[in-house]
One Martini backbone bead per residue (centre of mass of N, CA, C, O) as a GRO file, in nm:
protein
  334
    1MET     BB    1   0.095   0.034   0.014
    2SER     BB    2   0.082   0.353  -0.022
    3GLU     BB    3   0.190   0.662   0.046
    4SER     BB    4   0.056   1.007   0.107
    5VAL     BB    5   0.296   1.098   0.265
    6VAL     BB    6   0.565   1.288   0.285
    7PRO     BB    7   0.863   1.220   0.368
    8GLN     BB    8   1.083   1.370   0.562
    9SER     BB    9   1.340   1.307   0.389
   10VAL     BB   10   1.235   1.427   0.126
   11GLU     BB   11   1.151   1.711   0.214
   12SER     BB   12   1.418   1.802   0.321
   13LEU     BB   13   1.595   1.762   0.072
   14TRP     BB   14   1.427   1.951  -0.107
   15LEU     BB   15   1.473   2.204   0.058
   16GLU     BB   16   1.784   2.190   0.007
   17LEU     BB   17   1.785   2.196  -0.303
   18ILE     BB   18   1.645   2.477  -0.324
   19ALA     BB   19   1.879   2.641  -0.165
   20GLU     BB   20   2.040   2.619  -0.380
   21THR     BB   21   2.222   2.783  -0.657
   22GLU     BB   22   2.191   2.507  -0.821
   23PRO     BB   23   2.072   2.282  -1.000
   24LYS     BB   24   1.901   1.999  -0.830
   25HIS     BB   25   1.870   1.638  -0.823
   26LYS     BB   26   1.645   1.356  -0.721
   27LEU     BB   27   1.563   1.038  -0.690
   28MET     BB   28   1.278   0.925  -0.559
   29LEU     BB   29   1.231   0.609  -0.693
   30PRO     BB   30   1.480   0.376  -0.774
   31GLU     BB   31   1.257   0.116  -0.818
   32SER     BB   32   1.136   0.271  -1.051
   33ALA     BB   33   1.066   0.285  -1.403
   34LEU     BB   34   0.985   0.574  -1.326
   35ARG     BB   35   1.183   0.866  -1.356
   36LEU     BB   36   1.164   1.074  -1.070
   37TYR     BB   37   1.261   1.414  -1.017
   38TYR     BB   38   1.387   1.630  -0.754
   39GLY     BB   39   1.404   2.000  -0.693
   40ARG     BB   40   1.576   2.250  -0.867
   41SER     BB   41   1.556   2.507  -1.068
   42ALA     BB   42   1.699   2.757  -1.258
   43ARG     BB   43   1.498   2.972  -1.103
   44GLY     BB   44   1.450   2.839  -0.792
   45PHE     BB   45   1.230   2.628  -0.814
   46PRO     BB   46   1.026   2.405  -0.768
   47GLN     BB   47   1.089   2.060  -0.890
   48PHE     BB   48   0.985   1.811  -1.134
   49PHE     BB   49   1.092   1.507  -1.336
   50ILE     BB   50   1.073   1.320  -1.628
   51ARG     BB   51   1.264   1.048  -1.765
   52CYS     BB   52   1.244   0.975  -2.114
   53LYS     BB   53   1.266   0.819  -2.427
   54LYS     BB   54   0.999   0.952  -2.506
   55ARG     BB   55   0.783   1.183  -2.611
   56PRO     BB   56   0.579   1.371  -2.423
   57SER     BB   57   0.306   1.504  -2.310
   58VAL     BB   58   0.167   1.814  -2.231
   59PRO     BB   59   0.016   1.903  -1.942
   60GLU     BB   60  -0.244   2.077  -1.793
   61VAL     BB   61  -0.266   2.227  -1.475
   62SER     BB   62  -0.177   2.528  -1.375
   63SER     BB   63  -0.098   2.852  -1.296
   64SER     BB   64   0.137   2.736  -1.069
   65ILE     BB   65   0.212   2.531  -1.302
   66GLU     BB   66   0.472   2.444  -1.511
   67ALA     BB   67   0.468   2.273  -1.827
   68THR     BB   68   0.750   2.097  -1.985
   69VAL     BB   69   0.943   2.016  -2.268
   70ALA     BB   70   1.263   1.842  -2.324
   71LYS     BB   71   1.577   1.776  -2.482
   72ARG     BB   72   1.844   1.611  -2.421
   73GLN     BB   73   2.172   1.538  -2.469
   74ASP     BB   74   2.117   1.216  -2.434
   75GLY     BB   75   1.810   1.197  -2.604
   76GLU     BB   76   1.624   1.244  -2.393
   77TRP     BB   77   1.342   1.322  -2.185
   78ALA     BB   78   1.175   1.612  -2.023
   79LEU     BB   79   0.921   1.634  -1.786
   80ARG     BB   80   0.826   1.945  -1.643
   81PHE     BB   81   0.765   2.081  -1.306
   82GLU     BB   82   0.700   2.422  -1.212
   83LEU     BB   83   0.684   2.623  -0.931
   84VAL     BB   84   0.555   2.971  -0.900
   85ASP     BB   85   0.398   2.935  -0.615
   86LEU     BB   86   0.517   2.917  -0.284
   87ASP     BB   87   0.261   2.844  -0.115
   88PHE     BB   88   0.252   2.542  -0.280
   89THR     BB   89   0.496   2.345  -0.170
   90HIS     BB   90   0.364   2.121  -0.030
   91ALA     BB   91   0.151   2.046  -0.244
   92PHE     BB   92   0.368   1.974  -0.455
   93MET     BB   93   0.504   1.754  -0.313
   94SER     BB   94   0.266   1.562  -0.269
   95LEU     BB   95   0.192   1.530  -0.564
   96ALA     BB   96   0.469   1.398  -0.652
   97TRP     BB   97   0.439   1.161  -0.451
   98ASN     BB   98   0.167   1.047  -0.552
   99LEU     BB   99   0.261   0.994  -0.844
  100ALA     BB  100   0.497   0.808  -0.794
  101GLN     BB  101   0.345   0.591  -0.644
  102ALA     BB  102   0.116   0.534  -0.864
  103SER     BB  103   0.368   0.462  -1.102
  104SER     BB  104   0.567   0.223  -0.950
  105ALA     BB  105   0.461  -0.068  -1.043
  106PRO     BB  106   0.538  -0.079  -1.318
  107ALA     BB  107   0.779  -0.229  -1.540
  108THR     BB  108   0.739   0.012  -1.727
  109GLU     BB  109   0.761   0.330  -1.844
  110ASP     BB  110   0.501   0.356  -2.020
  111GLU     BB  111   0.310   0.264  -1.794
  112GLY     BB  112   0.391   0.480  -1.591
  113LEU     BB  113   0.332   0.735  -1.756
  114SER     BB  114   0.020   0.674  -1.808
  115ILE     BB  115  -0.047   0.683  -1.499
  116PHE     BB  116   0.048   0.950  -1.441
  117LEU     BB  117  -0.139   1.115  -1.635
  118SER     BB  118  -0.394   1.007  -1.522
  119GLU     BB  119  -0.370   1.105  -1.231
  120LEU     BB  120  -0.335   1.405  -1.295
  121ALA     BB  121  -0.613   1.428  -1.438
  122ALA     BB  122  -0.778   1.357  -1.191
  123TRP     BB  123  -0.680   1.602  -1.016
  124LYS     BB  124  -0.791   1.811  -1.203
  125ARG     BB  125  -1.088   1.746  -1.200
  126LEU     BB  126  -1.133   1.772  -0.906
  127LEU     BB  127  -1.018   2.113  -0.920
  128THR     BB  128  -1.230   2.190  -1.116
  129PHE     BB  129  -1.451   2.384  -1.253
  130ARG     BB  130  -1.790   2.400  -1.195
  131PRO     BB  131  -2.120   2.484  -1.176
  132SER     BB  132  -2.137   2.424  -0.872
  133ASP     BB  133  -1.925   2.654  -0.801
  134ARG     BB  134  -2.118   2.865  -0.830
  135ARG     BB  135  -2.270   3.132  -0.741
  136GLY     BB  136  -2.524   3.272  -0.588
  137LEU     BB  137  -2.725   3.539  -0.576
  138GLY     BB  138  -2.670   3.610  -0.276
  139GLU     BB  139  -2.352   3.623  -0.310
  140ILE     BB  140  -2.334   3.816  -0.543
  141ARG     BB  141  -2.476   4.056  -0.401
  142GLY     BB  142  -2.276   4.078  -0.166
  143LEU     BB  143  -2.016   4.131  -0.340
  144TYR     BB  144  -2.120   4.378  -0.485
  145ALA     BB  145  -2.176   4.560  -0.241
  146GLU     BB  146  -1.884   4.559  -0.126
  147LEU     BB  147  -1.746   4.676  -0.387
  148TRP     BB  148  -1.918   4.931  -0.412
  149PHE     BB  149  -1.843   5.063  -0.135
  150GLY     BB  150  -1.540   5.067  -0.192
  151LEU     BB  151  -1.543   5.237  -0.470
  152GLU     BB  152  -1.793   5.465  -0.424
  153VAL     BB  153  -1.704   5.545  -0.098
  154LEU     BB  154  -1.426   5.493   0.016
  155ALA     BB  155  -1.236   5.589  -0.232
  156HIS     BB  156  -1.331   5.904  -0.167
  157SER     BB  157  -1.123   5.904   0.120
  158VAL     BB  158  -0.928   5.679   0.011
  159PRO     BB  159  -0.720   5.465  -0.098
  160LEU     BB  160  -0.775   5.189  -0.274
  161GLY     BB  161  -0.560   5.015  -0.152
  162ILE     BB  162  -0.655   5.022   0.132
  163VAL     BB  163  -0.928   4.924   0.097
  164LEU     BB  164  -0.824   4.627   0.000
  165ASP     BB  165  -0.665   4.581   0.271
  166SER     BB  166  -0.944   4.588   0.442
  167TRP     BB  167  -1.061   4.350   0.273
  168GLY     BB  168  -1.196   4.047   0.475
  169GLY     BB  169  -1.442   3.879   0.392
  170PRO     BB  170  -1.338   3.655   0.190
  171MET     BB  171  -1.117   3.556   0.441
  172GLY     BB  172  -1.319   3.525   0.708
  173ALA     BB  173  -1.366   3.788   0.834
  174PRO     BB  174  -1.604   3.922   1.035
  175ARG     BB  175  -1.555   4.185   0.861
  176ASP     BB  176  -1.529   4.342   0.561
  177TYR     BB  177  -1.410   4.610   0.705
  178ALA     BB  178  -1.086   4.720   0.832
  179ALA     BB  179  -0.797   4.708   0.868
  180PRO     BB  180  -0.649   5.023   0.829
  181LEU     BB  181  -0.905   5.131   0.906
  182PRO     BB  182  -1.065   5.321   1.171
  183VAL     BB  183  -1.312   5.178   1.049
  184ALA     BB  184  -1.561   4.955   1.053
  185TYR     BB  185  -1.731   4.732   0.806
  186GLU     BB  186  -2.069   4.609   0.741
  187VAL     BB  187  -2.216   4.461   0.454
  188LYS     BB  188  -2.555   4.492   0.323
  189SER     BB  189  -2.796   4.341   0.129
  190VAL     BB  190  -3.098   4.482  -0.022
  191TYR     BB  191  -3.414   4.514  -0.086
  192PRO     BB  192  -3.632   4.768  -0.078
  193GLU     BB  193  -3.851   4.572   0.089
  194THR     BB  194  -3.677   4.516   0.311
  195GLY     BB  195  -3.704   4.451   0.674
  196SER     BB  196  -3.427   4.267   0.709
  197ILE     BB  197  -3.130   4.137   0.862
  198ARG     BB  198  -2.855   3.922   0.852
  199ILE     BB  199  -2.675   3.763   1.115
  200SER     BB  200  -2.413   3.516   1.114
  201SER     BB  201  -2.272   3.624   1.388
  202ALA     BB  202  -2.126   3.729   1.693
  203GLU     BB  203  -1.877   3.872   1.550
  204GLN     BB  204  -1.972   4.084   1.334
  205LEU     BB  205  -2.077   4.327   1.570
  206ASP     BB  206  -1.796   4.269   1.733
  207CYS     BB  207  -1.617   4.556   1.833
  208ASP     BB  208  -1.356   4.750   1.974
  209GLY     BB  209  -1.421   4.969   1.766
  210PRO     BB  210  -1.536   5.120   1.523
  211LEU     BB  211  -1.874   5.071   1.384
  212GLU     BB  212  -2.052   5.002   1.066
  213LEU     BB  213  -2.365   4.965   0.913
  214ILE     BB  214  -2.426   4.859   0.580
  215VAL     BB  215  -2.698   4.943   0.369
  216VAL     BB  216  -2.775   4.811   0.036
  217ARG     BB  217  -2.972   4.901  -0.216
  218LEU     BB  218  -3.058   4.626  -0.439
  219ILE     BB  219  -3.111   4.573  -0.789
  220GLU     BB  220  -3.234   4.394  -1.050
  221VAL     BB  221  -3.162   4.403  -1.396
  222PRO     BB  222  -3.173   4.394  -1.718
  223ILE     BB  223  -2.936   4.345  -1.956
  224GLU     BB  224  -3.041   4.575  -2.151
  225LEU     BB  225  -2.971   4.776  -1.928
  226ALA     BB  226  -2.738   5.026  -1.877
  227ASN     BB  227  -2.766   5.054  -1.539
  228GLY     BB  228  -2.624   4.792  -1.519
  229GLU     BB  229  -2.411   4.568  -1.305
  230SER     BB  230  -2.163   4.333  -1.293
  231LEU     BB  231  -1.924   4.168  -1.137
  232PRO     BB  232  -1.710   4.181  -1.361
  233LYS     BB  233  -1.722   4.490  -1.398
  234ILE     BB  234  -1.633   4.580  -1.124
  235ILE     BB  235  -1.365   4.433  -1.132
  236GLY     BB  236  -1.255   4.590  -1.367
  237ARG     BB  237  -1.263   4.868  -1.229
  238TYR     BB  238  -1.052   4.799  -1.022
  239ILE     BB  239  -0.827   4.734  -1.217
  240ASP     BB  240  -0.812   5.013  -1.349
  241ALA     BB  241  -0.780   5.188  -1.073
  242LEU     BB  242  -0.492   5.062  -0.998
  243GLY     BB  243  -0.309   5.044  -1.234
  244PRO     BB  244   0.031   5.028  -1.138
  245ASP     BB  245  -0.060   4.827  -0.908
  246ALA     BB  246   0.040   4.508  -0.948
  247LYS     BB  247   0.014   4.371  -0.668
  248ARG     BB  248  -0.292   4.439  -0.609
  249ARG     BB  249  -0.400   4.316  -0.867
  250GLU     BB  250  -0.313   4.026  -0.813
  251ARG     BB  251  -0.453   3.998  -0.534
  252PHE     BB  252  -0.733   4.058  -0.632
  253VAL     BB  253  -0.757   3.819  -0.839
  254GLU     BB  254  -0.689   3.592  -0.641
  255ILE     BB  255  -0.942   3.599  -0.469
  256PHE     BB  256  -1.125   3.482  -0.680
  257GLU     BB  257  -0.972   3.230  -0.778
  258LYS     BB  258  -0.892   3.111  -0.479
  259LYS     BB  259  -1.085   3.181  -0.256
  260LEU     BB  260  -1.391   3.226  -0.415
  261ARG     BB  261  -1.413   3.075  -0.684
  262VAL     BB  262  -1.431   3.299  -0.935
  263ASP     BB  263  -1.512   3.301  -1.266
  264VAL     BB  264  -1.502   3.590  -1.449
  265GLU     BB  265  -1.527   3.434  -1.751
  266ASP     BB  266  -1.802   3.349  -1.667
  267ASP     BB  267  -2.106   3.427  -1.810
  268TYR     BB  268  -2.297   3.369  -1.572
  269TYR     BB  269  -2.220   3.654  -1.421
  270ASN     BB  270  -2.363   3.847  -1.650
  271GLN     BB  271  -2.680   3.790  -1.584
  272PHE     BB  272  -2.613   3.983  -1.329
  273ARG     BB  273  -2.774   4.292  -1.261
  274PHE     BB  274  -2.695   4.605  -1.089
  275PHE     BB  275  -2.867   4.841  -0.883
  276VAL     BB  276  -2.817   5.142  -0.688
  277GLN     BB  277  -3.036   5.324  -0.460
  278GLY     BB  278  -2.866   5.296  -0.190
  279PHE     BB  279  -2.775   5.391   0.146
  280LYS     BB  280  -2.693   5.301   0.498
  281ARG     BB  281  -2.597   5.418   0.824
  282PHE     BB  282  -2.483   5.240   1.121
  283ASN     BB  283  -2.412   5.284   1.471
  284VAL     BB  284  -2.232   5.050   1.651
  285ASN     BB  285  -2.304   5.076   1.961
  286ASP     BB  286  -2.366   5.003   2.289
  287ASP     BB  287  -2.699   5.015   2.204
  288PHE     BB  288  -2.694   4.826   2.000
  289PRO     BB  289  -2.885   4.550   1.878
  290VAL     BB  290  -2.669   4.290   1.986
  291ILE     BB  291  -2.473   4.003   1.947
  292ARG     BB  292  -2.193   3.925   2.162
  293ARG     BB  293  -1.939   3.730   2.210
  294SER     BB  294  -1.827   3.885   2.473
  295GLU     BB  295  -2.131   3.816   2.623
  296LEU     BB  296  -2.112   3.524   2.611
  297ALA     BB  297  -2.117   3.205   2.674
  298SER     BB  298  -1.907   2.953   2.608
  299GLN     BB  299  -2.146   2.737   2.539
  300ILE     BB  300  -2.191   2.909   2.294
  301GLY     BB  301  -2.208   2.907   1.960
  302ALA     BB  302  -2.370   2.947   1.714
  303VAL     BB  303  -2.484   3.261   1.550
  304ASP     BB  304  -2.828   3.353   1.427
  305TYR     BB  305  -2.972   3.658   1.311
  306SER     BB  306  -3.216   3.931   1.310
  307LEU     BB  307  -3.279   4.282   1.193
  308THR     BB  308  -3.492   4.533   1.220
  309LEU     BB  309  -3.478   4.831   1.042
  310ALA     BB  310  -3.703   5.007   1.185
  311GLY     BB  311  -3.530   4.987   1.474
  312LEU     BB  312  -3.254   5.168   1.357
  313ASN     BB  313  -3.296   5.491   1.331
  314GLN     BB  314  -3.135   5.602   1.582
  315PHE     BB  315  -2.840   5.487   1.426
  316GLU     BB  316  -2.833   5.673   1.211
  317VAL     BB  317  -2.620   5.815   0.968
  318GLU     BB  318  -2.590   6.113   0.847
  319GLY     BB  319  -2.486   6.115   0.550
  320ALA     BB  320  -2.182   6.074   0.324
  321SER     BB  321  -1.959   6.132   0.522
  322PHE     BB  322  -1.593   6.022   0.525
  323GLN     BB  323  -1.378   6.063   0.808
  324LEU     BB  324  -1.073   5.888   0.797
  325HIS     BB  325  -0.768   6.011   0.791
  326ILE     BB  326  -0.636   5.908   0.511
  327GLU     BB  327  -0.373   6.040   0.292
  328LYS     BB  328  -0.176   5.774   0.270
  329ASP     BB  329  -0.036   5.540   0.132
  330ILE     BB  330   0.063   5.189   0.156
  331SER     BB  331   0.254   4.935   0.128
  332VAL     BB  332   0.186   4.600   0.041
  333ASP     BB  333   0.456   4.506   0.218
  334SER     BB  334   0.413   4.654   0.523
   0.00000   0.00000   0.00000
């Protein structure tokens, strides 16, 4: 039975090879007919490759792994896999080990390569977007409302880069916008006739510093109407507005591709067009009707409740002026 976890000896040696100043490789399973080597690429990235007598086909793996084939000086071929996103180093090592184990039993190189490519294709199918991965209308509305508030409201008071640095909702943060902004914001989308909003946790409106609840009135409009905007459209506006800030642009796109698993090229998302009728601000102060995690007994787990909007009028913040007192952008690397 093959091991699914990379042996510590293999992982440690691989990390040592990556740290070398020149490309170095080690045969992963000497007893296997399929010769799979692991180590460091010429560019200094983690790499594994298969050495074979016949020219192999080049599979498409992912945007984080570059697959190439080249003829060696000894006349054999090398099918190379190079990791270009170091955040996935351990996963890359695990993939190589799994593929090496799966293709180690056959007695011939051709059979081993066939199993290797079949196993790799199975992994890709498992991790490929399918229609079931698509976000539902409620999630799309919520994302659009958060993005609209960041671009059309917050970005008029602070640099857009800081707005994006503060956007933590997609990463599982309790509130949609927080530090480095001096005020935290939780954004909710509602239909004009909606009378209440849902609060999905005891942490969502429990904040040590200033916090505002933002309620965005959002309607869906037919595709043919010019005043509607889709999720891909507002994402494109963000990318354009970031201009030369390449690092933030890349990180922004990565949020949708890797964190939210939203394929903005999927025409499915263009069928939902939204128009913002307005928004309201509510000051979540000590008197605001809210369930706070800090005030609950430790035995209480998940909390989900709703707030009636008509009962929040006394907490509404008049006007649309946001005095956030951030005048200078900060580096994305700071």
